[in-house]
Amino acid sequence: MTVQIKYCGCQSEEDYKLLIESKADLIGFIFAESKREVDPTKVNSWIQKYGKPKKLVGVFQNASLQRINDVISTVPIDIIQCHGTETVDQLKEIRDHSNKEIYKALPYSEHILKEIELYGKVADSLIVDSVAKGQFGGTGIPFSWKEVPNMMRKANALGVTCFIAGGIRPDNVSELIRHNPHGIDLSGGIEENGKKSLKRIETLERMIMR
């Protein structure tokens, strides 16, 4: 099975141009409070200038329906990623309101299989991410990947895809790929000095495609 690639945290026109020319399947923009948060109007200007050859993901965290609506009316995103403590009922409400695919990020814990079972019944895809020092997402620290095969089996049984995020880099991606994740999700792992790096992207993609 081909591993899907999602590059997240696109912050600039330069980043966007680089990512649409990569082998990524999905490009993510963060519309939540974060060092990588972007302005929807600017994002739309990049899309108008360079086109939209990839699926685009908007990342939100416990956002109101109004906030989500404001963004999707400005940016032609395909997927809404909920990266907070949204409930199953809230995901259903967002889906009904937006008519978009819904991805749900889940913090890795000893209860992850139960969380996949719960959210996999409503989300189109799941993203299992790291937690470190109370911070969920953007930690740059991988969790133990030995549970990845079990997570993929659970996701397969529910008919959803499951991405792995958190601390993935060109120098460790081969180890993760051996566990056959449906997809990988990177942000800081393909950056140098706060910008997406062509060198790191090309190195990572060589490791995945070989």
CSV table of C-alpha atoms in Angstrom, one decimal:
chain,number,residue,atom,x,y,z
A,1,MET,CA,0.0,0.0,0.0
A,2,THR,CA,1.3,3.5,-0.8
A,3,VAL,CA,1.8,5.7,2.2
A,4,GLN,CA,-0.1,9.0,2.0
A,5,ILE,CA,2.0,12.1,2.7
A,6,LYS,CA,0.6,15.2,4.4
A,7,TYR,CA,2.8,18.2,4.9
A,8,CYS,CA,1.3,20.6,7.4
A,9,GLY,CA,2.0,24.1,8.7
A,10,CYS,CA,2.4,25.8,5.4
A,11,GLN,CA,3.2,29.4,6.4
A,12,SER,CA,4.2,31.4,3.4
A,13,GLU,CA,3.9,31.8,-0.4
A,14,GLU,CA,7.4,30.2,-0.6
A,15,ASP,CA,6.3,27.2,1.4
A,16,TYR,CA,3.2,26.8,-0.7
A,17,LYS,CA,5.1,26.8,-4.0
A,18,LEU,CA,7.5,24.3,-2.6
A,19,LEU,CA,4.8,22.0,-1.2
A,20,ILE,CA,2.7,21.9,-4.3
A,21,GLU,CA,5.7,20.7,-6.3
A,22,SER,CA,6.4,17.9,-3.8
A,23,LYS,CA,5.1,14.4,-3.7
A,24,ALA,CA,2.6,15.3,-0.9
A,25,ASP,CA,-1.0,14.1,-1.2
A,26,LEU,CA,-2.2,16.8,1.2
A,27,ILE,CA,-1.1,20.2,2.3
A,28,GLY,CA,-2.2,21.6,5.6
A,29,PHE,CA,-2.8,25.2,6.8
A,30,ILE,CA,-3.2,26.0,10.5
A,31,PHE,CA,-6.1,28.3,11.3
A,32,ALA,CA,-5.7,27.9,15.1
A,33,GLU,CA,-3.5,29.7,17.6
A,34,SER,CA,0.0,28.5,16.8
A,35,LYS,CA,3.4,29.7,15.7
A,36,ARG,CA,2.4,28.4,12.2
A,37,GLU,CA,-1.1,30.1,12.2
A,38,VAL,CA,-1.8,31.7,8.8
A,39,ASP,CA,-4.3,34.3,7.5
A,40,PRO,CA,-7.0,32.8,5.3
A,41,THR,CA,-6.9,35.8,2.9
A,42,LYS,CA,-3.1,35.3,2.3
A,43,VAL,CA,-3.6,31.6,1.8
A,44,ASN,CA,-6.2,32.2,-0.8
A,45,SER,CA,-3.9,34.6,-2.7
A,46,TRP,CA,-1.2,31.9,-2.9
A,47,ILE,CA,-3.8,29.4,-4.3
A,48,GLN,CA,-5.0,31.9,-6.8
A,49,LYS,CA,-1.5,32.5,-7.9
A,50,TYR,CA,-0.1,29.0,-8.1
A,51,GLY,CA,-3.2,26.8,-8.4
A,52,LYS,CA,-4.5,23.9,-6.3
A,53,PRO,CA,-2.9,20.6,-7.5
A,54,LYS,CA,-3.2,19.0,-4.1
A,55,LYS,CA,-5.9,18.4,-1.6
A,56,LEU,CA,-5.9,21.1,1.0
A,57,VAL,CA,-6.5,20.7,4.8
A,58,GLY,CA,-7.6,23.4,7.2
A,59,VAL,CA,-6.5,22.7,10.8
A,60,PHE,CA,-8.8,24.0,13.6
A,61,GLN,CA,-8.8,23.6,17.3
A,62,ASN,CA,-12.1,23.8,19.2
A,63,ALA,CA,-13.3,26.3,16.6
A,64,SER,CA,-16.8,27.7,16.4
A,65,LEU,CA,-18.9,26.9,13.4
A,66,GLN,CA,-18.7,30.6,12.5
A,67,ARG,CA,-14.9,30.6,12.5
A,68,ILE,CA,-14.8,27.5,10.3
A,69,ASN,CA,-17.4,29.0,8.0
A,70,ASP,CA,-15.4,32.2,7.7
A,71,VAL,CA,-12.3,30.3,6.7
A,72,ILE,CA,-13.9,27.8,4.2
A,73,SER,CA,-15.7,30.7,2.5
A,74,THR,CA,-12.3,32.3,1.8
A,75,VAL,CA,-10.0,29.3,1.3
A,76,PRO,CA,-11.1,26.4,-1.0
A,77,ILE,CA,-10.0,23.7,1.5
A,78,ASP,CA,-11.2,20.1,0.9
A,79,ILE,CA,-10.8,18.7,4.5
A,80,ILE,CA,-11.4,20.1,7.9
A,81,GLN,CA,-9.0,18.7,10.5
A,82,CYS,CA,-10.1,19.1,14.1
A,83,HIS,CA,-7.1,19.1,16.4
A,84,GLY,CA,-8.7,19.9,19.8
A,85,THR,CA,-11.1,18.2,22.2
A,86,GLU,CA,-14.0,18.1,19.8
A,87,THR,CA,-16.6,15.4,20.6
A,88,VAL,CA,-18.2,13.0,18.2
A,89,ASP,CA,-21.4,15.1,18.1
A,90,GLN,CA,-19.4,18.2,17.3
A,91,LEU,CA,-17.7,16.5,14.4
A,92,LYS,CA,-21.1,15.5,13.1
A,93,GLU,CA,-22.2,19.1,13.4
A,94,ILE,CA,-19.1,20.4,11.6
A,95,ARG,CA,-19.6,17.9,8.8
A,96,ASP,CA,-23.3,18.7,8.4
A,97,HIS,CA,-22.5,22.5,8.4
A,98,SER,CA,-19.5,22.4,6.1
A,99,ASN,CA,-20.2,19.4,3.8
A,100,LYS,CA,-16.4,18.7,3.9
A,101,GLU,CA,-14.4,15.6,4.8
A,102,ILE,CA,-13.5,15.6,8.5
A,103,TYR,CA,-10.1,14.5,9.9
A,104,LYS,CA,-9.7,14.1,13.7
A,105,ALA,CA,-6.4,14.3,15.4
A,106,LEU,CA,-6.1,12.1,18.5
A,107,PRO,CA,-3.4,12.3,21.2
A,108,TYR,CA,-1.5,9.1,21.6
A,109,SER,CA,-2.1,7.4,24.9
A,110,GLU,CA,-2.7,3.9,26.3
A,111,HIS,CA,-6.4,4.4,25.3
A,112,ILE,CA,-5.7,5.1,21.7
A,113,LEU,CA,-7.4,2.0,20.3
A,114,LYS,CA,-10.6,3.0,22.1
A,115,GLU,CA,-10.3,6.5,20.8
A,116,ILE,CA,-9.9,5.2,17.2
A,117,GLU,CA,-13.0,3.1,17.7
A,118,LEU,CA,-15.0,6.1,18.9
A,119,TYR,CA,-14.0,8.7,16.4
A,120,GLY,CA,-13.5,6.3,13.5
A,121,LYS,CA,-17.2,6.0,13.3
A,122,VAL,CA,-17.7,9.6,12.3
A,123,ALA,CA,-14.3,10.9,10.9
A,124,ASP,CA,-13.1,10.2,7.4
A,125,SER,CA,-9.5,9.9,8.7
A,126,LEU,CA,-7.7,10.0,12.0
A,127,ILE,CA,-4.3,11.4,12.8
A,128,VAL,CA,-2.5,10.1,15.9
A,129,ASP,CA,-0.1,12.7,17.3
A,130,SER,CA,2.3,13.0,20.2
A,131,VAL,CA,1.7,14.6,23.5
A,132,ALA,CA,4.6,16.1,25.4
A,133,LYS,CA,4.6,18.4,28.5
A,134,GLY,CA,0.9,18.9,28.2
A,135,GLN,CA,1.3,20.0,24.5
A,136,PHE,CA,-0.7,18.1,21.9
A,137,GLY,CA,0.7,18.4,18.4
A,138,GLY,CA,3.7,20.3,17.2
A,139,THR,CA,5.9,18.7,19.9
A,140,GLY,CA,8.6,17.4,17.5
A,141,ILE,CA,8.8,14.2,19.6
A,142,PRO,CA,7.6,10.8,18.3
A,143,PHE,CA,5.6,8.4,20.4
A,144,SER,CA,6.4,4.7,20.5
A,145,TRP,CA,5.6,3.3,17.1
A,146,LYS,CA,5.3,-0.3,18.2
A,147,GLU,CA,1.5,0.2,18.5
A,148,VAL,CA,1.1,1.4,14.9
A,149,PRO,CA,0.2,-2.0,13.4
A,150,ASN,CA,-2.6,-2.4,15.9
A,151,MET,CA,-3.9,1.1,15.2
A,152,MET,CA,-3.9,0.4,11.5
A,153,ARG,CA,-5.8,-2.8,12.0
A,154,LYS,CA,-8.4,-1.0,14.1
A,155,ALA,CA,-8.7,1.7,11.4
A,156,ASN,CA,-9.0,-0.8,8.7
A,157,ALA,CA,-11.9,-2.5,10.5
A,158,LEU,CA,-13.7,0.8,10.6
A,159,GLY,CA,-13.0,1.7,7.0
A,160,VAL,CA,-11.0,4.8,7.8
A,161,THR,CA,-7.4,5.8,7.1
A,162,CYS,CA,-5.0,6.6,10.0
A,163,PHE,CA,-2.0,9.0,9.8
A,164,ILE,CA,0.9,9.1,12.2
A,165,ALA,CA,2.3,12.5,13.3
A,166,GLY,CA,4.8,13.8,15.8
A,167,GLY,CA,8.5,13.9,15.5
A,168,ILE,CA,8.8,12.3,12.0
A,169,ARG,CA,12.0,13.3,10.2
A,170,PRO,CA,14.0,12.2,7.2
A,171,ASP,CA,16.4,10.3,9.6
A,172,ASN,CA,13.7,8.2,11.3
A,173,VAL,CA,10.9,7.9,8.7
A,174,SER,CA,12.2,4.5,7.5
A,175,GLU,CA,11.6,3.0,10.9
A,176,LEU,CA,8.0,4.2,10.9
A,177,ILE,CA,7.3,3.0,7.4
A,178,ARG,CA,8.3,-0.5,8.4
A,179,HIS,CA,5.1,-0.5,10.6
A,180,ASN,CA,3.0,0.2,7.5
A,181,PRO,CA,1.0,3.4,8.5
A,182,HIS,CA,-1.7,4.5,6.1
A,183,GLY,CA,-0.1,8.0,6.1
A,184,ILE,CA,2.4,10.3,7.7
A,185,ASP,CA,1.9,13.9,8.7
A,186,LEU,CA,4.9,16.2,9.1
A,187,SER,CA,5.5,19.9,9.8
A,188,GLY,CA,8.7,20.7,11.7
A,189,GLY,CA,10.4,17.6,10.4
A,190,ILE,CA,10.7,19.2,6.9
A,191,GLU,CA,11.7,22.6,8.1
A,192,GLU,CA,15.0,24.5,8.5
A,193,ASN,CA,15.1,27.8,10.2
A,194,GLY,CA,11.3,27.9,10.4
A,195,LYS,CA,10.8,27.4,6.6
A,196,LYS,CA,9.9,24.3,4.6
A,197,SER,CA,13.2,22.8,3.2
A,198,LEU,CA,13.5,21.4,-0.3
A,199,LYS,CA,16.5,19.4,0.9
A,200,ARG,CA,14.7,17.8,3.8
A,201,ILE,CA,11.6,17.1,1.7
A,202,GLU,CA,13.6,15.4,-1.1
A,203,THR,CA,15.5,13.4,1.5
A,204,LEU,CA,12.3,12.3,3.2
A,205,GLU,CA,10.6,11.4,0.0
A,206,ARG,CA,13.6,9.3,-1.2
A,207,MET,CA,13.4,7.3,2.0
A,208,ILE,CA,9.7,6.7,1.6
A,209,MET,CA,9.8,5.8,-2.1
A,210,ARG,CA,12.8,3.5,-2.2
